[in-house]
Coordinates of C-alpha atoms in Angstrom, one line a residue:
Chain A
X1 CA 107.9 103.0 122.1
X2 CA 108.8 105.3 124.2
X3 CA 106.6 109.3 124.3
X4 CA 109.3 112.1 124.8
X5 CA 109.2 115.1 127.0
X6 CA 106.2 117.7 127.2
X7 CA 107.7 120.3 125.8
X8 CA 108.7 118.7 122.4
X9 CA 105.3 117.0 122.6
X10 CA 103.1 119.9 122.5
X11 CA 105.6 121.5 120.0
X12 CA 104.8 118.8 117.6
X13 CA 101.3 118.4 118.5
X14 CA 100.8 122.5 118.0
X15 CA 102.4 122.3 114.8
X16 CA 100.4 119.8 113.4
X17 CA 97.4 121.4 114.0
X18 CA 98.4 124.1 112.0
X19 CA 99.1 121.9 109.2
X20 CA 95.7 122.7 107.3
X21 CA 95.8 119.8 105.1
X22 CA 96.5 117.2 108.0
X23 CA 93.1 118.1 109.3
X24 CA 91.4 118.2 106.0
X25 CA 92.6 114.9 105.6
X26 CA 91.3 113.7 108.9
X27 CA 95.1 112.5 109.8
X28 CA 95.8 112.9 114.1
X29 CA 99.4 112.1 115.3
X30 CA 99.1 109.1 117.5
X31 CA 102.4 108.8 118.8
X32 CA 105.6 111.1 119.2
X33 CA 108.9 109.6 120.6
X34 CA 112.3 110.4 120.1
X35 CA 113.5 110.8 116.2
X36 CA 109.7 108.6 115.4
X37 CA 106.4 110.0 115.0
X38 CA 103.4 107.8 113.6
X39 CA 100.3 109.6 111.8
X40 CA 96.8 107.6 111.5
X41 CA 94.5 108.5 108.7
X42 CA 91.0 106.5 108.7
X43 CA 89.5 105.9 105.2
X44 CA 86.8 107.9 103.7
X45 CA 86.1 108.6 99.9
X46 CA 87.7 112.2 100.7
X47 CA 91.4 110.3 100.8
X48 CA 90.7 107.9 97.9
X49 CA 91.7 106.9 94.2
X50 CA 89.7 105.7 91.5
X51 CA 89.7 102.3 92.7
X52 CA 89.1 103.2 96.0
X53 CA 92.0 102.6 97.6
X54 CA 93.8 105.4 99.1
X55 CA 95.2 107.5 96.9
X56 CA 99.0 107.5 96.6
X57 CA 99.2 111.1 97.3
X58 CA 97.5 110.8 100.7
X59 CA 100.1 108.0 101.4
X60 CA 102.7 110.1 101.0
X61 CA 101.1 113.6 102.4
X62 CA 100.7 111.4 105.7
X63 CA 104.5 109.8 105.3
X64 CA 106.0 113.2 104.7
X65 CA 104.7 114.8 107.8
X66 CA 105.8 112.0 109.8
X67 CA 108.9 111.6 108.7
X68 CA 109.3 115.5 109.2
X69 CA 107.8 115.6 112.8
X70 CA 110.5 112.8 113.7
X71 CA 113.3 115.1 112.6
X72 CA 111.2 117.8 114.1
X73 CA 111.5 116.0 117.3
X74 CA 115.4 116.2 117.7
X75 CA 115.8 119.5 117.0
X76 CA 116.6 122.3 119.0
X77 CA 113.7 124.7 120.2
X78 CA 113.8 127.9 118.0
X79 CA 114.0 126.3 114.6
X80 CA 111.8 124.7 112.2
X81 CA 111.7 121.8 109.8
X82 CA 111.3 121.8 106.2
X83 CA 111.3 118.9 103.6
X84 CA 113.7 118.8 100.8
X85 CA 112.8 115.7 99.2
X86 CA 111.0 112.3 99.8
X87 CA 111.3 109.2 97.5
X88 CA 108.7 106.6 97.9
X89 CA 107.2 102.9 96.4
X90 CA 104.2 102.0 96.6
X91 CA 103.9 98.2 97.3
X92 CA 100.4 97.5 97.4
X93 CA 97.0 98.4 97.3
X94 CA 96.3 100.5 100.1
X95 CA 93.0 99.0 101.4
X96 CA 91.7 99.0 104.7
X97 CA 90.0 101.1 107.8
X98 CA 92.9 103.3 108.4
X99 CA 96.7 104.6 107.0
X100 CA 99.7 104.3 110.2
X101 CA 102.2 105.7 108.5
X102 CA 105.4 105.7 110.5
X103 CA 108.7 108.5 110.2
X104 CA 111.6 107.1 111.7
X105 CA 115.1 109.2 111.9
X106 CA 117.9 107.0 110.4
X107 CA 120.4 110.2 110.6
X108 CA 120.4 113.3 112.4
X109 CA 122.5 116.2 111.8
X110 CA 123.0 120.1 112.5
X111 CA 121.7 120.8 108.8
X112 CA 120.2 117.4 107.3
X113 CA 118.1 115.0 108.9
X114 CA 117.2 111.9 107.0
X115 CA 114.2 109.6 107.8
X116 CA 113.3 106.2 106.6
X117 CA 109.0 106.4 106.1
X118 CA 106.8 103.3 106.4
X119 CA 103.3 103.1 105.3
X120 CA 100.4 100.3 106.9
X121 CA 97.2 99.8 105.7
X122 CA 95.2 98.2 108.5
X123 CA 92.2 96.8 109.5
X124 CA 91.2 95.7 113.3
X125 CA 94.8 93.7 114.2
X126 CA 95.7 92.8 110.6
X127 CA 98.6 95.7 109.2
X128 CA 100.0 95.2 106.0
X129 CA 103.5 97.2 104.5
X130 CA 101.7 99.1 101.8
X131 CA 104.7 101.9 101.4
X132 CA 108.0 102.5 102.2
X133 CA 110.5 106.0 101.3
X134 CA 112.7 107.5 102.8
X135 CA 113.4 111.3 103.1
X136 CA 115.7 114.3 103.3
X137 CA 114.8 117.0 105.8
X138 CA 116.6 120.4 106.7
X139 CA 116.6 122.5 110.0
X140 CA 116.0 126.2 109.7
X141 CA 116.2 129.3 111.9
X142 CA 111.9 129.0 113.1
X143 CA 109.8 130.9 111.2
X144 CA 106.4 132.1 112.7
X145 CA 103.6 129.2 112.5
X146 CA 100.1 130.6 111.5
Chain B
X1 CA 99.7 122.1 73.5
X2 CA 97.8 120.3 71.5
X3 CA 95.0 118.6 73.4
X4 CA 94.1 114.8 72.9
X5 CA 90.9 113.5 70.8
X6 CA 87.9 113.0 72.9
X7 CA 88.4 109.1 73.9
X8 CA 91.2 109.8 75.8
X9 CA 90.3 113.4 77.6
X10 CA 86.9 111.7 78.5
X11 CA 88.3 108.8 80.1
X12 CA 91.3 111.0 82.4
X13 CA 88.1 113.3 83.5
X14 CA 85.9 110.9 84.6
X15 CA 88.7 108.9 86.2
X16 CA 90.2 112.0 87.8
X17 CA 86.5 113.1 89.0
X18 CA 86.4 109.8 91.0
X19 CA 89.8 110.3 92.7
X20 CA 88.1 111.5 96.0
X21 CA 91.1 113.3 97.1
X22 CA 91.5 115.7 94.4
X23 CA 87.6 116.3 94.6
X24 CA 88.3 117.0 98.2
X25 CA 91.5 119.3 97.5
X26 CA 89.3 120.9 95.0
X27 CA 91.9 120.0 92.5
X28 CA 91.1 120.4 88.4
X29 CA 92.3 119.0 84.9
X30 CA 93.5 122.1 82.8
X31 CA 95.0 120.4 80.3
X32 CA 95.1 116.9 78.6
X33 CA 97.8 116.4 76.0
X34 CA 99.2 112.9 74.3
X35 CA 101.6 111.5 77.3
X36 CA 101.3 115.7 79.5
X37 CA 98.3 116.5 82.1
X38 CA 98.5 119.7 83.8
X39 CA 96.5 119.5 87.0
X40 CA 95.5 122.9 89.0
X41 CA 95.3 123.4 92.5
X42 CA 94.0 126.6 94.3
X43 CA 95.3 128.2 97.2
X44 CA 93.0 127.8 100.7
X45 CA 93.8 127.1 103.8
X46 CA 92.8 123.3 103.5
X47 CA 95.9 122.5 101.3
X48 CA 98.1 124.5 103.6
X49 CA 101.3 123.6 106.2
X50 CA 102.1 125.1 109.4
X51 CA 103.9 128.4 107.8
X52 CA 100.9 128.9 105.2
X53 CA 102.4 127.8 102.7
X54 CA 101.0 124.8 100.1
X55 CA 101.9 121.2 102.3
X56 CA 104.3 119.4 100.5
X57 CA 101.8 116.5 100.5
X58 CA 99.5 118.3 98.0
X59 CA 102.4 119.4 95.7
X60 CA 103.3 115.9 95.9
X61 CA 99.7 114.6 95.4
X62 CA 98.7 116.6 92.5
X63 CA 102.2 115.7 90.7
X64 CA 101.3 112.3 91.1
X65 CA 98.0 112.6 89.7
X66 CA 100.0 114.5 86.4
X67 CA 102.3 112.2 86.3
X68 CA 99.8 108.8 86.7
X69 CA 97.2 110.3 84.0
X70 CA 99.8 111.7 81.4
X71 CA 101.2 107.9 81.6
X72 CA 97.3 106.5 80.8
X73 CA 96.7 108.9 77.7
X74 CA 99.0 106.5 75.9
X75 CA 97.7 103.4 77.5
X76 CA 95.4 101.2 75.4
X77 CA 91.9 100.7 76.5
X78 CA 91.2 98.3 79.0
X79 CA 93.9 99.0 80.9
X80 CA 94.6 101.1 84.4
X81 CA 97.3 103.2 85.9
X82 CA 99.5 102.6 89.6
X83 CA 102.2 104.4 90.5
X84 CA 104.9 102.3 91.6
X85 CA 107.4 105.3 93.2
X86 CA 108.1 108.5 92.6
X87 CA 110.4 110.7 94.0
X88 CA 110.1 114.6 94.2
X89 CA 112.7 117.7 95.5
X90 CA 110.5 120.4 97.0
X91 CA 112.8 123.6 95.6
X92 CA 111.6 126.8 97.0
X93 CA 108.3 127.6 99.5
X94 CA 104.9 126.7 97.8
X95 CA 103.1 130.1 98.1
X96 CA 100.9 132.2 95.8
X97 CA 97.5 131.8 94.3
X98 CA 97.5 128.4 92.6
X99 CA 100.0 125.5 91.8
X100 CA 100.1 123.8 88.7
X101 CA 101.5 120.7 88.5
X102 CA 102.6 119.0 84.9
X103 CA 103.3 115.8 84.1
X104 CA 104.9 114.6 81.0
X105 CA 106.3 111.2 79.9
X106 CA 109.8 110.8 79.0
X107 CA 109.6 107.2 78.5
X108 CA 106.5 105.0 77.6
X109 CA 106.6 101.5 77.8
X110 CA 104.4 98.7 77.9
X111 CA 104.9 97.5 81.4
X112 CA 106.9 100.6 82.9
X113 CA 106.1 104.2 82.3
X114 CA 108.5 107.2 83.2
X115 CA 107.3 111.0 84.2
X116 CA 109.1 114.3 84.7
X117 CA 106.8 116.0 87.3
X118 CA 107.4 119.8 87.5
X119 CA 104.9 121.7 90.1
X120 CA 104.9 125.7 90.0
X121 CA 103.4 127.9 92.1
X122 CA 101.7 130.7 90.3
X123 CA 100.1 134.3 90.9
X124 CA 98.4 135.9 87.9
X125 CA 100.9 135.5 85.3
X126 CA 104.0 134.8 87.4
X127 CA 105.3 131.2 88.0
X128 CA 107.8 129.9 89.6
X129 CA 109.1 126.6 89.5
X130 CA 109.0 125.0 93.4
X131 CA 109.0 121.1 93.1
X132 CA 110.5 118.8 90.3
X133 CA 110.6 114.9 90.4
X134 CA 110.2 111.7 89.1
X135 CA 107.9 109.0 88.6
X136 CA 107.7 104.9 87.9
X137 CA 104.1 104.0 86.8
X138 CA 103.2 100.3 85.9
X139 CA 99.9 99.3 83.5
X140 CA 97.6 96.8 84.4
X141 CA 94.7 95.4 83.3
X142 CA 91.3 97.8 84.2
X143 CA 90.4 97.2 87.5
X144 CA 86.6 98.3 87.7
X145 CA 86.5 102.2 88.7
X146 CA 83.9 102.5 91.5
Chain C
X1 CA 126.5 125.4 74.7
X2 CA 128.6 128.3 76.5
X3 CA 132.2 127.1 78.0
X4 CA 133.0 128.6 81.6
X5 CA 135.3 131.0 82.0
X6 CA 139.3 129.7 82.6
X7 CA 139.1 129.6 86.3
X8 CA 136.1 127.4 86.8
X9 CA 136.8 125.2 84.5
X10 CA 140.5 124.5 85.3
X11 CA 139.1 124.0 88.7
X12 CA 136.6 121.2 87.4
X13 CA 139.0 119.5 85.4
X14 CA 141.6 119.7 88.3
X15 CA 139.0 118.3 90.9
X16 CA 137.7 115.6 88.0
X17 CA 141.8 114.1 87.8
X18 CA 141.8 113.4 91.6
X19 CA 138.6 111.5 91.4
X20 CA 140.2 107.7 90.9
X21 CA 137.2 105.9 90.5
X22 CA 136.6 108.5 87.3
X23 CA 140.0 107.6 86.0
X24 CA 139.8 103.9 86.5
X25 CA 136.4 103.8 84.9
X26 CA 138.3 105.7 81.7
X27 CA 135.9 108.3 82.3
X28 CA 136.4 112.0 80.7
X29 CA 134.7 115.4 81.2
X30 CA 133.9 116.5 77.3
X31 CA 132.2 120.3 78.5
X32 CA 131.9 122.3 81.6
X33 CA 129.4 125.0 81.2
X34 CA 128.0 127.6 83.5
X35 CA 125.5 124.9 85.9
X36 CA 126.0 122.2 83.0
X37 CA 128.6 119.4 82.7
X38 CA 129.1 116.5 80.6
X39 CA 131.3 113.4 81.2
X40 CA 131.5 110.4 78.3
X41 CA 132.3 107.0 79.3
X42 CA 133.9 104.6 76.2
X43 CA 132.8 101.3 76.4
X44 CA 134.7 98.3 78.0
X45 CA 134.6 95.4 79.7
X46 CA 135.6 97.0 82.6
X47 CA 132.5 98.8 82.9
X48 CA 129.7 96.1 81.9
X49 CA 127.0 94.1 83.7
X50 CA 126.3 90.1 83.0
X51 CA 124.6 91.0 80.1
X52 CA 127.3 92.8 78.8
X53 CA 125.4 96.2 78.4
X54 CA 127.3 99.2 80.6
X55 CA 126.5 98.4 84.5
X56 CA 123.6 100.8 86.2
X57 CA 126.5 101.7 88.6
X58 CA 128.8 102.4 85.9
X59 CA 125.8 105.0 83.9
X60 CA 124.8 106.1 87.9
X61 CA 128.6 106.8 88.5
X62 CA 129.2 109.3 85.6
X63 CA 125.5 110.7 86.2
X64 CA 126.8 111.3 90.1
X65 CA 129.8 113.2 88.8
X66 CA 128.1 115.3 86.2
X67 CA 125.4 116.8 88.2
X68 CA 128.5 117.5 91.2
X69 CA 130.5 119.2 89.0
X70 CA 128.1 121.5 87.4
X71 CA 126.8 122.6 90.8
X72 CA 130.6 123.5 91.7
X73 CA 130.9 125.4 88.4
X74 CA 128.3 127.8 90.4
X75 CA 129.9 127.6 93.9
X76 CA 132.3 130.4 95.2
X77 CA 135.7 129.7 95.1
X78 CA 136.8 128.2 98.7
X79 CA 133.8 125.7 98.6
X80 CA 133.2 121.7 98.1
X81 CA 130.2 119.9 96.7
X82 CA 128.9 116.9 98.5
X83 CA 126.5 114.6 97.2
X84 CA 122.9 114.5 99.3
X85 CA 121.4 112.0 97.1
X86 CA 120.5 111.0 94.1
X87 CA 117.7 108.8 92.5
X88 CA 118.0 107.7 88.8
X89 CA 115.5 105.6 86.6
X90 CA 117.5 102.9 83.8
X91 CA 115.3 103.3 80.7
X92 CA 117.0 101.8 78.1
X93 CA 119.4 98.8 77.9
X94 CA 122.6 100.8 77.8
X95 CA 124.5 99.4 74.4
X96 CA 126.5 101.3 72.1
X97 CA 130.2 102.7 72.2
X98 CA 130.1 105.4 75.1
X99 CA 127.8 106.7 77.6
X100 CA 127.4 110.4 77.8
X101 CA 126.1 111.8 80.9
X102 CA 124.7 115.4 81.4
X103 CA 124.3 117.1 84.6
X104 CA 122.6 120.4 84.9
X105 CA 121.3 122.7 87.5
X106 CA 117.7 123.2 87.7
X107 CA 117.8 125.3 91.3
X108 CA 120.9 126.6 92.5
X109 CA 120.8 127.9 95.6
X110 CA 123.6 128.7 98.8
X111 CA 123.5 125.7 100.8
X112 CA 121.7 122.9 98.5
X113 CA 121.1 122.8 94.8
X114 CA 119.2 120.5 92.9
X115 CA 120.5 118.9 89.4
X116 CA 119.0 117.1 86.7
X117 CA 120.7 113.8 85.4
X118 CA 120.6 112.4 82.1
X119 CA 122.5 109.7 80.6
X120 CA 122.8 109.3 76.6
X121 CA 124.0 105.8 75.1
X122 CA 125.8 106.8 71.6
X123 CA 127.1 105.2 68.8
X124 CA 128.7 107.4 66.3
X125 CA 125.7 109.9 66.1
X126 CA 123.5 108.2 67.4
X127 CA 121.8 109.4 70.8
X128 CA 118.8 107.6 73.0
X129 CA 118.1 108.5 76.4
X130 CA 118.9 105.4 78.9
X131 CA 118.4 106.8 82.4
X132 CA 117.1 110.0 83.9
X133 CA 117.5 111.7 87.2
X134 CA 117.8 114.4 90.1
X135 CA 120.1 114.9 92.6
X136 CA 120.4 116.7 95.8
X137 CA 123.9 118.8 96.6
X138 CA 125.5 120.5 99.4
X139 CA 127.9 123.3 99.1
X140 CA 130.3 123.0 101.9
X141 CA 133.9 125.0 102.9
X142 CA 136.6 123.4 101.2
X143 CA 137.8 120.3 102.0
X144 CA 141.8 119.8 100.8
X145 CA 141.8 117.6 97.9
X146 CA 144.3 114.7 97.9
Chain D
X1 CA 122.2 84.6 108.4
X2 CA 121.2 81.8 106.5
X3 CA 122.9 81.0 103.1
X4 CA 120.9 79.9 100.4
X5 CA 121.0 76.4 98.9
X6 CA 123.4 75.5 96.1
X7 CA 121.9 76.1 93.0
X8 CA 120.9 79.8 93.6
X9 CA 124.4 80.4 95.2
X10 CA 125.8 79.2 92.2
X11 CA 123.7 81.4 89.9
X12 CA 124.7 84.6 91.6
X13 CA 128.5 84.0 92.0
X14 CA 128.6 83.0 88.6
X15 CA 126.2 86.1 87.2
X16 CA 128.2 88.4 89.5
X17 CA 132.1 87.2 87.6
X18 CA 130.7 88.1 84.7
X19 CA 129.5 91.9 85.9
X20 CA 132.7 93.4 84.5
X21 CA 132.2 96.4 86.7
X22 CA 132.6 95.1 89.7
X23 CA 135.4 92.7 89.1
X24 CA 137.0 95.8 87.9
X25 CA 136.2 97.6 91.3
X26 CA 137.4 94.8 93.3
X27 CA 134.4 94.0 94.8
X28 CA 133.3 90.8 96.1
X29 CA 130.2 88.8 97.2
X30 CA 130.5 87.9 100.9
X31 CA 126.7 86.5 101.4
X32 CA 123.9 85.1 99.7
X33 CA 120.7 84.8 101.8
X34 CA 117.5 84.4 100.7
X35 CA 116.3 88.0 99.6
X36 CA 119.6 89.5 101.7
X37 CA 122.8 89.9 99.4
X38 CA 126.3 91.0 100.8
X39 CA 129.2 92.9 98.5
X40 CA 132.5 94.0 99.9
X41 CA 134.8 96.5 98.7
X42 CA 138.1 97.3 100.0
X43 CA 139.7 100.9 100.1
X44 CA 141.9 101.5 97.2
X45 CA 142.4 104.6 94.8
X46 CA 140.8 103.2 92.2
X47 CA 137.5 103.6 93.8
X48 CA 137.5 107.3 96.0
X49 CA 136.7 110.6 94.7
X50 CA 138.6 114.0 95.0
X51 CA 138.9 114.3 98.8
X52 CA 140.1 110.0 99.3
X53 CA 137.0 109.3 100.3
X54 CA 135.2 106.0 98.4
X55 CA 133.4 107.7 95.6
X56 CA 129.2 108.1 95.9
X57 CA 129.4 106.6 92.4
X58 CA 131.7 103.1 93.8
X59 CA 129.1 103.3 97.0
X60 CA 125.7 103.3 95.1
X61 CA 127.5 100.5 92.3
X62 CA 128.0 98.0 95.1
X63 CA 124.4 98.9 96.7
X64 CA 122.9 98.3 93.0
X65 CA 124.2 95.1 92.9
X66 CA 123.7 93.6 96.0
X67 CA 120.2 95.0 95.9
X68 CA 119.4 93.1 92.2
X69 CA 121.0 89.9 93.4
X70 CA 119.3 90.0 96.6
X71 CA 116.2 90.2 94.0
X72 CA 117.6 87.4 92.2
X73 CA 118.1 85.0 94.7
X74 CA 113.8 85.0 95.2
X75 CA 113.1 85.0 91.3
X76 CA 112.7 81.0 89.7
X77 CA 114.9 80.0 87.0
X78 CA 115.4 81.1 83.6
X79 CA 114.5 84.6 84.7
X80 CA 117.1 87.5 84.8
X81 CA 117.1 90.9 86.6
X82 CA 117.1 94.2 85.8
X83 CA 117.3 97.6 87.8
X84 CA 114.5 99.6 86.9
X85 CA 115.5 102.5 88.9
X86 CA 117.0 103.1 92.8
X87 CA 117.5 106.2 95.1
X88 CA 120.6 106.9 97.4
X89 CA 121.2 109.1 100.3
X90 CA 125.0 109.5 101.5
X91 CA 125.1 109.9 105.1
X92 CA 128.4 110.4 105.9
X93 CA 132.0 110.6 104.6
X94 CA 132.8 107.2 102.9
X95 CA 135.8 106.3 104.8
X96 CA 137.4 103.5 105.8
X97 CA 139.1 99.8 105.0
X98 CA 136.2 98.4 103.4
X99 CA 132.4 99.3 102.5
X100 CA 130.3 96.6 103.1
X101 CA 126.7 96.9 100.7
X102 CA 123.6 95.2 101.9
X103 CA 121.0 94.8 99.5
X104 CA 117.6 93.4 101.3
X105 CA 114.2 92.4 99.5
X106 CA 110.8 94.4 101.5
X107 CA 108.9 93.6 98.9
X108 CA 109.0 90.7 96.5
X109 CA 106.5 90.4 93.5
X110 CA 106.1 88.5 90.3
X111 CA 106.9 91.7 88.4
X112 CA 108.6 94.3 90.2
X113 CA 110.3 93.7 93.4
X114 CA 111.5 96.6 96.1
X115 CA 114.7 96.2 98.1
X116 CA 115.9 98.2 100.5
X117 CA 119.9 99.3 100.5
X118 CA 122.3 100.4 103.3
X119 CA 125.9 100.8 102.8
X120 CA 128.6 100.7 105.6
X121 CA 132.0 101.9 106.0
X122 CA 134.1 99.5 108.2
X123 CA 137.5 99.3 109.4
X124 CA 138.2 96.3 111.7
X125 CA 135.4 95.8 113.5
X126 CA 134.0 99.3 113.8
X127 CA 131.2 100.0 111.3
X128 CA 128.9 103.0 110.2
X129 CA 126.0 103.5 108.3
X130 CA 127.2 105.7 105.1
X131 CA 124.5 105.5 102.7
X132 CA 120.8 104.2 102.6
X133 CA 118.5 103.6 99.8
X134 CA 115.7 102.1 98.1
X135 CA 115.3 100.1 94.8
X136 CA 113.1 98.8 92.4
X137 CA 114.2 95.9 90.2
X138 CA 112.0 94.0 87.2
X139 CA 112.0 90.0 86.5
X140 CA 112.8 89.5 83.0
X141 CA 113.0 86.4 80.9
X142 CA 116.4 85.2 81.5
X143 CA 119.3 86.8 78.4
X144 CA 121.9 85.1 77.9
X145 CA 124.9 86.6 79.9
X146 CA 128.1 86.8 78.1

């Protein structure tokens, strides 16, 4: 996969950091390219479910921002990204040492963006498909970060 | 609303008080009701997005949380709660002191559960309406809570 | 429920005639309100499954239509709706003589409003909810209309 | 692509002459894989909405279908399908000579299996990505079909 310029880059990674509950979370970006942007969340009881697993709604808070920074990364400087709506299935237990979840942009466009999201659960090597949803994402005129 | 008899309630709080991330959110039960939960979530800069305003991801993960424990107050005992997929429309920006998210069954079943998840966004008395979506939960048999 | 005023709803009805696959289904809008429509669907073979219940694309198809048109009965004149997406949950078997489907805005807004779907199987008057929904909508210029 | 062996092949082609629907669409079945489904529908007026373009409702009925027998081909015998519920995103304008629905399995399960759905638009050879979803299906104990 292939990392895209600085300057959309640092955008991303500037953004992110702002995103209060990313860092509550403990989620990092750990890749940016082109229209796909993964996010890695390591387990702790702060991101679980009753069971232990993750909970679905960390799944999905990690999904959404990476299917929004993809987007994110084909727009045009001086705007900003925000989410419409997201569908997604849960497909198994999410158990392991750490989330990837993966935003991949299956259609750009001046207005809409849409994004297909993937969610692994892994553990060393082993990865497992433990969520997949896909995503509607619109550009606005920037508004100022915090 | 008429609250549930004390099996029920008892069982959704200390299910909900070992979902790690809604401890972690600092996320609370208001309100248990036959087949409706209303979950609270207040405002800090934890829960937040790059703009300031609530990340989708928590409006998202506290609607699932309604939507999953309104399912299990008209689940038998001995039995647990997944969510299979939901899908949610974030409507207008997530800002003010709290959101409250409310989730109430529309169809129960006895393998396949259906909830409308609302989530508004609330200062003192004023609420507004900012997310609304829908949920697919499946029961199984308890799984051990840890 | 309140009936539009002439214009809209001539419009509607005009629109709803040029939609073959709403024709050739034997499809027919019964009430265009102010951000609410409903379209009723008699039953035929033409319109079943295997099982012989109505087909999920037949109940999605009239679901798709009613939450379209009563976002256009809020657009300005000189405007098309386009469907975003949709996502709709079968509840129920869908048996009995017609389908009724009811689409209604639950956030209008200038570039994308969001509807609620429903979809009623009847038999004389009787009414049970088979499938639930929401859709996403975008208000564009006009597009001629065949 | 593979096809399937005979017996599944069978069950599919025969299921899918007596969905009423799509024989009265026009659509037919071009492939049967295992877990991968393939349903072809020409252009006609029959099936467009009000600007001539195929109708969201006629694009997300062929992406239902080819998603549940795409279920259908992994499930044993004497067991029937059902759609529990499915989410669409139109991409582009439906246009062209054909729309080709494939309907693949992501996630197959005793219970509940999760498909994923793309719809394209061709004309000759060209082809386009118009629409993209995700499904959820339920294995039943087989009805009777008519």
């Amino acid at each position: 996969m292939v990392e895209v310029g600085g300057g959309v880059r640092e955008r991303v990674l500037a953004s992110f950091e702002r995103q209060g509950l990313m860092v509550h979370l403990g989620a990092r970006i750990e890749h940016v390219g082109a229209g796909e942007v993964r996010i890695v969340l390591p387990r702790r009881p702060e991101v679980t479910q009753q069971h232990g697993y993750f909970h679905a709604g960390a799944t999905s808070s990690i999904a959404d921002s990476a299917g929004g920074y993809a987007a994110f990364t084909l727009f045009p400087e001086g705007t900003s990204v925000l989410t419409v709506e997201f569908k997604i299935n849960l497909l198994a237990p999410a158990e392991g040492e750490r989330l990837e979840a993966v935003g991949t942009v299956i259609k750009p466009g001046r207005t809409l963006t849409i994004c297909r999201l993937e969610v692994f659960a892994a553990t060393g090597e082993d990865r497992t498909l433990i969520a997949a949803g896909q995503q509607t994402l619109i550009q606005i005129e920037a508004r100022p970060e915090r």
